[in-house]
Every structure is written in structure tokens, then in C-alpha cells.
PDB file of C-alpha atoms and ligand atoms in Angstrom:
ATOM      1  CA  MET A  26      -5.901  13.620 -13.083  1.00  0.00           C
ATOM      2  CA  ILE A  27      -6.574  17.130 -11.715  1.00  0.00           C
ATOM      3  CA  LYS A  28      -9.741  15.786 -10.057  1.00  0.00           C
ATOM      4  CA  ASP A  29      -7.660  13.075  -8.328  1.00  0.00           C
ATOM      5  CA  HIS A  30      -5.195  15.677  -7.039  1.00  0.00           C
ATOM      6  CA  VAL A  31      -8.075  17.710  -5.609  1.00  0.00           C
ATOM      7  CA  VAL A  32      -9.473  14.592  -3.856  1.00  0.00           C
ATOM      8  CA  TYR A  33      -6.012  13.865  -2.413  1.00  0.00           C
ATOM      9  CA  PHE A  34      -5.411  17.354  -1.197  1.00  0.00           C
ATOM     10  CA  THR A  35      -8.850  17.530   0.456  1.00  0.00           C
ATOM     11  CA  GLU A  36      -8.365  14.151   2.159  1.00  0.00           C
ATOM     12  CA  PHE A  37      -4.848  15.123   3.216  1.00  0.00           C
ATOM     13  CA  LEU A  38      -6.375  18.085   5.074  1.00  0.00           C
ATOM     14  CA  LYS A  39      -9.358  16.177   6.498  1.00  0.00           C
ATOM     15  CA  GLU A  40      -7.723  12.806   7.219  1.00  0.00           C
ATOM     16  CA  PHE A  41      -3.989  13.471   7.477  1.00  0.00           C
ATOM     17  CA  GLN A  42      -3.210  10.444   9.613  1.00  0.00           C
ATOM     18  CA  ASN A  43      -4.654   7.868   7.206  1.00  0.00           C
ATOM     19  CA  THR A  44      -3.890   9.675   3.946  1.00  0.00           C
ATOM     20  CA  GLY A  45      -0.247  10.418   4.723  1.00  0.00           C
ATOM     21  CA  THR A  46       0.441  12.402   1.541  1.00  0.00           C
ATOM     22  CA  CYS A  47      -1.103  15.157  -0.538  1.00  0.00           C
ATOM     23  CA  PHE A  48      -0.125  13.626  -3.913  1.00  0.00           C
ATOM     24  CA  PRO A  49      -0.858  10.247  -5.467  1.00  0.00           C
ATOM     25  CA  SER A  50       2.142   8.025  -6.249  1.00  0.00           C
ATOM     26  CA  SER A  51       3.807   8.337  -9.665  1.00  0.00           C
ATOM     27  CA  LYS A  52       3.415   5.753 -12.417  1.00  0.00           C
ATOM     28  CA  TRP A  53       7.043   4.705 -11.784  1.00  0.00           C
ATOM     29  CA  ALA A  54       6.230   4.047  -8.131  1.00  0.00           C
ATOM     30  CA  ALA A  55       3.098   2.124  -9.143  1.00  0.00           C
ATOM     31  CA  ARG A  56       5.154   0.004 -11.523  1.00  0.00           C
ATOM     32  CA  ALA A  57       7.811  -0.787  -8.909  1.00  0.00           C
ATOM     33  CA  LEU A  58       5.184  -1.655  -6.274  1.00  0.00           C
ATOM     34  CA  THR A  59       3.681  -4.213  -8.642  1.00  0.00           C
ATOM     35  CA  ASN A  60       6.952  -5.764  -9.916  1.00  0.00           C
ATOM     36  CA  PRO A  61       6.353  -9.173  -8.246  1.00  0.00           C
ATOM     37  CA  MET A  62       3.098  -9.470 -10.204  1.00  0.00           C
ATOM     38  CA  ARG A  63       4.943  -9.531 -13.511  1.00  0.00           C
ATOM     39  CA  ALA A  64       7.522 -12.035 -12.276  1.00  0.00           C
ATOM     40  CA  THR A  65       5.013 -14.879 -12.493  1.00  0.00           C
ATOM     41  CA  ARG A  66       2.507 -15.733 -15.191  1.00  0.00           C
ATOM     42  CA  THR A  67       0.349 -18.134 -13.226  1.00  0.00           C
ATOM     43  CA  PRO A  68      -2.942 -16.805 -11.805  1.00  0.00           C
ATOM     44  CA  GLN A  69      -2.501 -14.988  -8.508  1.00  0.00           C
ATOM     45  CA  ARG A  70      -4.645 -13.652  -5.693  1.00  0.00           C
ATOM     46  CA  ILE A  71      -3.726 -10.041  -5.095  1.00  0.00           C
ATOM     47  CA  LEU A  72      -4.648  -7.791  -2.188  1.00  0.00           C
ATOM     48  CA  GLU A  73      -4.296  -4.036  -2.587  1.00  0.00           C
ATOM     49  CA  LEU A  74      -4.319  -1.973   0.610  1.00  0.00           C
ATOM     50  CA  GLY A  75      -4.944   1.774   0.478  1.00  0.00           C
ATOM     51  CA  PRO A  76      -5.682   2.438  -3.216  1.00  0.00           C
ATOM     52  CA  GLY A  77      -6.698   6.086  -2.739  1.00  0.00           C
ATOM     53  CA  THR A  78      -8.049   7.192  -6.129  1.00  0.00           C
ATOM     54  CA  GLY A  79      -6.406   4.245  -7.881  1.00  0.00           C
ATOM     55  CA  VAL A  80      -3.017   5.043  -9.406  1.00  0.00           C
ATOM     56  CA  VAL A  81      -1.619   1.666  -8.292  1.00  0.00           C
ATOM     57  CA  THR A  82      -4.933  -0.121  -8.936  1.00  0.00           C
ATOM     58  CA  VAL A  83      -4.794   0.924 -12.591  1.00  0.00           C
ATOM     59  CA  ARG A  84      -1.302  -0.572 -12.885  1.00  0.00           C
ATOM     60  CA  ILE A  85      -2.453  -3.825 -11.244  1.00  0.00           C
ATOM     61  CA  LEU A  86      -5.413  -4.011 -13.637  1.00  0.00           C
ATOM     62  CA  LYS A  87      -3.151  -3.525 -16.652  1.00  0.00           C
ATOM     63  CA  ASP A  88      -1.087  -6.566 -15.652  1.00  0.00           C
ATOM     64  CA  MET A  89      -3.933  -8.875 -14.625  1.00  0.00           C
ATOM     65  CA  ILE A  90      -4.268 -12.131 -16.566  1.00  0.00           C
ATOM     66  CA  PRO A  91      -7.315 -14.425 -16.736  1.00  0.00           C
ATOM     67  CA  GLY A  92      -7.653 -16.255 -13.427  1.00  0.00           C
ATOM     68  CA  ASP A  93      -6.085 -13.483 -11.324  1.00  0.00           C
ATOM     69  CA  ARG A  94      -8.252 -12.226  -8.487  1.00  0.00           C
ATOM     70  CA  LEU A  95      -7.964  -8.827  -6.858  1.00  0.00           C
ATOM     71  CA  THR A  96      -9.328  -7.590  -3.519  1.00  0.00           C
ATOM     72  CA  ILE A  97      -9.145  -3.850  -2.896  1.00  0.00           C
ATOM     73  CA  CYS A  98      -9.269  -2.562   0.692  1.00  0.00           C
ATOM     74  CA  GLU A  99      -9.755   1.140   1.454  1.00  0.00           C
ATOM     75  CA  ILE A 100     -10.680   2.692   4.794  1.00  0.00           C
ATOM     76  CA  ASN A 101     -11.851   6.079   3.516  1.00  0.00           C
ATOM     77  CA  PRO A 102     -15.333   5.992   1.907  1.00  0.00           C
ATOM     78  CA  ARG A 103     -14.623   9.136  -0.133  1.00  0.00           C
ATOM     79  CA  PHE A 104     -11.517   7.559  -1.658  1.00  0.00           C
ATOM     80  CA  MET A 105     -13.467   4.351  -2.292  1.00  0.00           C
ATOM     81  CA  ALA A 106     -16.216   6.306  -4.094  1.00  0.00           C
ATOM     82  CA  ALA A 107     -13.660   8.224  -6.210  1.00  0.00           C
ATOM     83  CA  LEU A 108     -11.865   4.964  -7.045  1.00  0.00           C
ATOM     84  CA  LYS A 109     -15.053   3.228  -8.180  1.00  0.00           C
ATOM     85  CA  GLU A 110     -15.976   6.251 -10.284  1.00  0.00           C
ATOM     86  CA  ASN A 111     -12.524   6.203 -11.950  1.00  0.00           C
ATOM     87  CA  LEU A 112     -12.734   2.472 -12.628  1.00  0.00           C
ATOM     88  CA  LYS A 113     -16.089   2.710 -14.443  1.00  0.00           C
ATOM     89  CA  SER A 114     -14.378   3.933 -17.608  1.00  0.00           C
ATOM     90  CA  ASN A 115     -11.270   1.725 -17.285  1.00  0.00           C
ATOM     91  CA  PRO A 116     -11.243  -1.011 -19.986  1.00  0.00           C
ATOM     92  CA  ASP A 117      -8.980  -3.304 -17.900  1.00  0.00           C
ATOM     93  CA  TYR A 118     -11.438  -3.058 -15.020  1.00  0.00           C
ATOM     94  CA  GLN A 119     -14.331  -3.889 -17.348  1.00  0.00           C
ATOM     95  CA  LEU A 120     -12.387  -6.944 -18.562  1.00  0.00           C
ATOM     96  CA  HIS A 121     -11.602  -8.331 -15.094  1.00  0.00           C
ATOM     97  CA  LYS A 122     -14.404  -6.976 -12.903  1.00  0.00           C
ATOM     98  CA  ALA A 123     -15.912 -10.411 -12.221  1.00  0.00           C
ATOM     99  CA  ASN A 124     -12.664 -11.219 -10.379  1.00  0.00           C
ATOM    100  CA  ILE A 125     -12.422  -8.004  -8.391  1.00  0.00           C
ATOM    101  CA  SER A 126     -13.925  -7.323  -4.962  1.00  0.00           C
ATOM    102  CA  PHE A 127     -13.905  -4.303  -2.675  1.00  0.00           C
ATOM    103  CA  PHE A 128     -13.630  -4.098   1.095  1.00  0.00           C
ATOM    104  CA  GLU A 129     -14.414  -0.714   2.618  1.00  0.00           C
ATOM    105  CA  GLY A 130     -12.840  -0.687   6.065  1.00  0.00           C
ATOM    106  CA  PRO A 131      -9.490  -0.962   7.816  1.00  0.00           C
ATOM    107  CA  ALA A 132      -6.890  -3.472   6.635  1.00  0.00           C
ATOM    108  CA  GLN A 133      -6.927  -4.900  10.179  1.00  0.00           C
ATOM    109  CA  GLU A 134     -10.472  -6.130   9.508  1.00  0.00           C
ATOM    110  CA  ILE A 135     -10.251  -7.700   6.057  1.00  0.00           C
ATOM    111  CA  PRO A 136     -12.002 -11.068   5.996  1.00  0.00           C
ATOM    112  CA  GLU A 137      -9.546 -13.947   6.306  1.00  0.00           C
ATOM    113  CA  ASP A 138     -10.746 -15.701   3.179  1.00  0.00           C
ATOM    114  CA  GLY A 139      -7.439 -15.355   1.288  1.00  0.00           C
ATOM    115  CA  PRO A 140      -4.788 -16.485   1.171  1.00  0.00           C
ATOM    116  CA  TYR A 141      -3.106 -13.967  -1.107  1.00  0.00           C
ATOM    117  CA  ASP A 142      -0.020 -14.463  -3.271  1.00  0.00           C
ATOM    118  CA  LEU A 143       0.802 -10.768  -3.411  1.00  0.00           C
ATOM    119  CA  ILE A 144      -0.031  -7.857  -1.091  1.00  0.00           C
ATOM    120  CA  VAL A 145       0.490  -4.387  -2.565  1.00  0.00           C
ATOM    121  CA  CYS A 146       0.341  -1.933   0.295  1.00  0.00           C
ATOM    122  CA  ALA A 147       0.344   1.868   0.332  1.00  0.00           C
ATOM    123  CA  LEU A 148      -0.587   2.418   3.982  1.00  0.00           C
ATOM    124  CA  PRO A 149       1.256   5.304   5.695  1.00  0.00           C
ATOM    125  CA  PHE A 150       2.751   3.143   8.453  1.00  0.00           C
ATOM    126  CA  LEU A 151       4.819   5.989   9.926  1.00  0.00           C
ATOM    127  CA  ASN A 152       1.585   7.800  10.849  1.00  0.00           C
ATOM    128  CA  PHE A 153       0.312   4.826  12.867  1.00  0.00           C
ATOM    129  CA  ASP A 154       1.167   3.787  16.392  1.00  0.00           C
ATOM    130  CA  LEU A 155       3.073   0.568  16.968  1.00  0.00           C
ATOM    131  CA  THR A 156      -0.008  -1.370  18.121  1.00  0.00           C
ATOM    132  CA  THR A 157      -1.865  -0.576  14.878  1.00  0.00           C
ATOM    133  CA  VAL A 158       1.137  -1.538  12.729  1.00  0.00           C
ATOM    134  CA  GLU A 159       1.500  -4.809  14.666  1.00  0.00           C
ATOM    135  CA  GLU A 160      -2.215  -5.551  14.214  1.00  0.00           C
ATOM    136  CA  ILE A 161      -1.986  -4.924  10.478  1.00  0.00           C
ATOM    137  CA  PHE A 162       1.075  -7.161  10.051  1.00  0.00           C
ATOM    138  CA  SER A 163      -0.403  -9.953  12.113  1.00  0.00           C
ATOM    139  CA  LYS A 164      -3.543  -9.817   9.929  1.00  0.00           C
ATOM    140  CA  LEU A 165      -1.369  -9.878   6.789  1.00  0.00           C
ATOM    141  CA  GLN A 166       0.525 -12.846   8.136  1.00  0.00           C
ATOM    142  CA  ARG A 167      -2.777 -14.702   8.599  1.00  0.00           C
ATOM    143  CA  VAL A 168      -3.816 -14.115   4.971  1.00  0.00           C
ATOM    144  CA  SER A 169      -0.398 -15.126   3.558  1.00  0.00           C
ATOM    145  CA  THR A 170       1.150 -18.411   2.458  1.00  0.00           C
ATOM    146  CA  ALA A 171       4.772 -19.543   2.496  1.00  0.00           C
ATOM    147  CA  HIS A 172       5.168 -17.880  -0.940  1.00  0.00           C
ATOM    148  CA  THR A 173       3.368 -14.567  -0.415  1.00  0.00           C
ATOM    149  CA  LYS A 174       5.237 -11.363  -1.169  1.00  0.00           C
ATOM    150  CA  MET A 175       4.300  -7.949   0.125  1.00  0.00           C
ATOM    151  CA  THR A 176       5.403  -4.580  -1.253  1.00  0.00           C
ATOM    152  CA  TYR A 177       5.038  -1.214   0.483  1.00  0.00           C
ATOM    153  CA  TYR A 178       6.789   2.138   0.455  1.00  0.00           C
ATOM    154  CA  GLU A 179       8.234   4.818   2.675  1.00  0.00           C
ATOM    155  CA  TYR A 180       9.512   8.280   1.754  1.00  0.00           C
ATOM    156  CA  ILE A 181      13.319   8.233   1.713  1.00  0.00           C
ATOM    157  CA  GLY A 182      14.726   9.797   4.866  1.00  0.00           C
ATOM    158  CA  LEU A 183      11.358  10.619   6.433  1.00  0.00           C
ATOM    159  CA  ARG A 184      11.835   8.244   9.354  1.00  0.00           C
ATOM    160  CA  SER A 185      15.344   9.553  10.121  1.00  0.00           C
ATOM    161  CA  ILE A 186      14.318  13.209   9.847  1.00  0.00           C
ATOM    162  CA  GLY A 187      11.222  12.547  11.980  1.00  0.00           C
ATOM    163  CA  LYS A 188      13.348  10.971  14.707  1.00  0.00           C
ATOM    164  CA  MET A 189      15.387  14.193  14.871  1.00  0.00           C
ATOM    165  CA  VAL A 190      12.826  16.982  14.513  1.00  0.00           C
ATOM    166  CA  ALA A 191       9.335  15.620  15.278  1.00  0.00           C
ATOM    167  CA  PRO A 192       7.493  16.432  18.516  1.00  0.00           C
ATOM    168  CA  ALA A 193       8.524  14.141  21.396  1.00  0.00           C
ATOM    169  CA  GLU A 194       5.565  11.743  21.155  1.00  0.00           C
ATOM    170  CA  ARG A 195       6.004  11.188  17.399  1.00  0.00           C
ATOM    171  CA  LYS A 196       9.775  10.767  17.886  1.00  0.00           C
ATOM    172  CA  GLN A 197       9.115   8.035  20.452  1.00  0.00           C
ATOM    173  CA  ASN A 198       6.681   6.308  18.116  1.00  0.00           C
ATOM    174  CA  LEU A 199       9.132   6.445  15.187  1.00  0.00           C
ATOM    175  CA  LYS A 200      11.824   4.883  17.361  1.00  0.00           C
ATOM    176  CA  LYS A 201       9.476   2.021  18.256  1.00  0.00           C
ATOM    177  CA  LEU A 202       8.557   1.570  14.576  1.00  0.00           C
ATOM    178  CA  ASP A 203      12.277   1.523  13.726  1.00  0.00           C
ATOM    179  CA  VAL A 204      12.799  -1.468  16.013  1.00  0.00           C
ATOM    180  CA  PHE A 205       9.673  -3.171  14.652  1.00  0.00           C
ATOM    181  CA  PHE A 206      10.659  -2.740  10.997  1.00  0.00           C
ATOM    182  CA  SER A 207      14.311  -3.738  11.581  1.00  0.00           C
ATOM    183  CA  GLY A 208      13.006  -7.035  12.970  1.00  0.00           C
ATOM    184  CA  MET A 209      10.610  -7.431  10.025  1.00  0.00           C
ATOM    185  CA  TYR A 210      13.394  -6.825   7.484  1.00  0.00           C
ATOM    186  CA  LYS A 211      15.568  -9.521   9.053  1.00  0.00           C
ATOM    187  CA  ARG A 212      12.799 -12.082   9.493  1.00  0.00           C
ATOM    188  CA  HIS A 213      11.201 -11.532   6.097  1.00  0.00           C
ATOM    189  CA  ASN A 214      14.216 -11.279   3.805  1.00  0.00           C
ATOM    190  CA  MET A 215      13.613  -7.644   2.845  1.00  0.00           C
ATOM    191  CA  GLN A 216      14.640  -6.310  -0.566  1.00  0.00           C
ATOM    192  CA  ARG A 217      14.697  -2.575  -1.275  1.00  0.00           C
ATOM    193  CA  GLU A 218      14.361  -0.584  -4.462  1.00  0.00           C
ATOM    194  CA  ARG A 219      14.623   3.210  -4.757  1.00  0.00           C
ATOM    195  CA  VAL A 220      12.245   5.200  -6.927  1.00  0.00           C
ATOM    196  CA  TRP A 221      13.432   8.769  -7.482  1.00  0.00           C
ATOM    197  CA  LEU A 222      10.694   9.758  -9.941  1.00  0.00           C
ATOM    198  CA  ASN A 223       8.023  10.328  -7.333  1.00  0.00           C
ATOM    199  CA  PHE A 224       7.004  13.264  -5.189  1.00  0.00           C
ATOM    200  CA  LEU A 225       8.825  12.624  -2.827  1.00  0.00           C
ATOM    201  CA  PRO A 226      11.354   9.863  -3.709  1.00  0.00           C
ATOM    202  CA  ILE A 227      10.558   6.548  -2.041  1.00  0.00           C
ATOM    203  CA  ASN A 228      12.042   3.264  -0.907  1.00  0.00           C
ATOM    204  CA  ILE A 229       9.959   0.311  -2.033  1.00  0.00           C
ATOM    205  CA  TYR A 230      10.285  -2.662   0.290  1.00  0.00           C
ATOM    206  CA  THR A 231       9.496  -6.237  -0.693  1.00  0.00           C
ATOM    207  CA  LEU A 232       8.960  -8.678   2.168  1.00  0.00           C
ATOM    208  CA  HIS A 233       8.695 -12.452   1.866  1.00  0.00           C
ATOM    209  CA  MET A 234       5.864 -13.045   4.274  1.00  0.00           C
ATOM    210  CA  ALA A 235       6.996 -16.520   5.373  1.00  0.00           C
ATOM    211  CA  PRO A 236       9.401 -16.062   8.302  1.00  0.00           C
ATOM    212  CA  ALA A 237      13.039 -16.643   7.205  1.00  0.00           C
TER     213      ALA A 237
HETATM  214  C1  SAM B  15      -0.492   7.237   1.024  1.00  0.00           C
HETATM  215  S1  SAM B  15      -2.164   6.990   0.449  1.00  0.00           S
HETATM  216  C2  SAM B  15      -1.781   5.962  -0.950  1.00  0.00           C
HETATM  217  C3  SAM B  15      -2.769   6.069  -2.065  1.00  0.00           C
HETATM  218  C4  SAM B  15      -2.361   5.448  -3.411  1.00  0.00           C
HETATM  219  N1  SAM B  15      -2.260   4.004  -3.339  1.00  0.00           N
HETATM  220  C5  SAM B  15      -1.066   6.011  -3.898  1.00  0.00           C
HETATM  221  O1  SAM B  15      -0.057   5.287  -3.843  1.00  0.00           O
HETATM  222  O2  SAM B  15      -1.051   7.165  -4.323  1.00  0.00           O
HETATM  223  C6  SAM B  15      -2.720   5.859   1.718  1.00  0.00           C
HETATM  224  C7  SAM B  15      -4.066   5.218   1.462  1.00  0.00           C
HETATM  225  O3  SAM B  15      -4.294   4.228   2.479  1.00  0.00           O
HETATM  226  C8  SAM B  15      -5.628   4.353   2.993  1.00  0.00           C
HETATM  227  N2  SAM B  15      -5.607   3.807   4.361  1.00  0.00           N
HETATM  228  C9  SAM B  15      -5.020   4.333   5.465  1.00  0.00           C
HETATM  229  N3  SAM B  15      -5.160   3.532   6.517  1.00  0.00           N
HETATM  230  C10 SAM B  15      -5.813   2.427   6.083  1.00  0.00           C
HETATM  231  C11 SAM B  15      -6.218   1.210   6.704  1.00  0.00           C
HETATM  232  N4  SAM B  15      -5.975   0.965   8.000  1.00  0.00           N
HETATM  233  N5  SAM B  15      -6.873   0.297   5.952  1.00  0.00           N
HETATM  234  C12 SAM B  15      -7.120   0.519   4.632  1.00  0.00           C
HETATM  235  N6  SAM B  15      -6.766   1.656   3.985  1.00  0.00           N
HETATM  236  C13 SAM B  15      -6.114   2.597   4.699  1.00  0.00           C
HETATM  237  C14 SAM B  15      -5.880   5.862   2.915  1.00  0.00           C
HETATM  238  O4  SAM B  15      -7.228   6.190   3.013  1.00  0.00           O
HETATM  239  C15 SAM B  15      -5.241   6.167   1.551  1.00  0.00           C
HETATM  240  O5  SAM B  15      -6.115   5.879   0.506  1.00  0.00           O
END
């Protein structure tokens, strides 16, 4: 636990843009992000984007049933190494490891050999420019079916505060992302859940990947 916090803090300093936070998500956040997984008991293909040291991965593993398959995508090799080290001693990982694969690289480049039923995403979209966010969503669209759900989170209020106080270039980018996400919410039947027990509190968004 302390080791994971040290890894986070170091990566936050070295790789702020991709890491986005200096603390891993809470177990309550991890549970809410994986809610759709527990809503169905038939085998699913799951894609996790941005596991960091694995707080959400551990929750996914706990809920996996025989036949589920999990692909884990992480851009940062140091996070990937820490994750694999953590998983070695995880009994749920040992149970399901034949059905788990890793992709070290950007989400934009995951092989299109899905499709996935559920995408659990922890990427810090507000740190990316619009083109990158569009590329990621168009990739996710290509690895989705008519039934795929995607969950991701944003810190409550961060976008609004950023649009008021951030440097001009970031403000501009946040405004563009605002327009992009408003369109996504409408087209993909967005549902929102608030998780207060997290540092900082977050909105968890669920998108139905098939266009409404
Ligand atoms: C906010 S942290 C979330 C970590 C963890 N899932 C949690 O909730 O505490 C974002 C994670 O996304 C990874 N990441 C950022 N950009 C990425 C990309 N384009 N493709 C894959 N992973 C990415 C970062 O390296 C980091 O592990």
C-alpha cells in the first residue's frame, strides 16, 4: 500500500500528464467503476485502461467468473512493472491468469482483436488534447459492440474550476473537451454516479458505446 503510494507520487512528478493524480483511486471508486461487471453473470470480455499499480484491477479480478477474459493496457512501463509485481501474490490473479493479457502502450494502439463487453477506463482525459481524446474514443468505438459499456471518472468540479483559473491554453483545451464530452453524453446515454469516498471525490460516468 505504502509502496504503491510512493510509485504514484514518483510517477505524478515524472509523468504528470499521463498519471493525472498523485493517489490511487479508493476501493469505493474501484467498486463503482466495475459495477456493470456485476450486473451480468455471463462471461464477458473486459478491457482495463490505465491500471496504474492495480487498485481497480484487483477489484476486477475479485469479480471475474470462469470464461471472463481481461486485457490490461498501460502506457507507463514502470506502472506496468509494479502492477505485475503486485499481481504475483494475488490469488484471484493466479486463478484467472490464463485469461488475462497485458498490452504495454497507449490505449490508441491496442490491437483491434476485441470486441469488449466492458471497458473500465481510468485515463486522465482532462490532461489530453482534443485530438488525443478523439483518437482514444474512436479506437474504443472500434473495439465495442452494440452492448458494450464503458466507465470512466473525472474529479468533481475540476473541469469547471480549470475553465476559470487555468492558463489560457489549458482553458481553451478544457472548453473544447467540454463540447466533446457533452456530445458523447447525449449520443451514448450517459449515466453518472458520485463517489465521495475518494481523494478527491469523483463522478463516475457510464457510457453505452452504441450510438443512441
Ligand atoms: C489516473 S491514473 C489511474 C490509475 C488507477 N487505475 C487508479 O484508478 O488509481 C491514470 C493511468 O492511466 C495511464 N495512462 C495514461 N495515458 C494512457 C494511455 N494513453 N494509454 C494507456 N494508459 C494510459 C497512466 O500511466 C496511469 O496508470
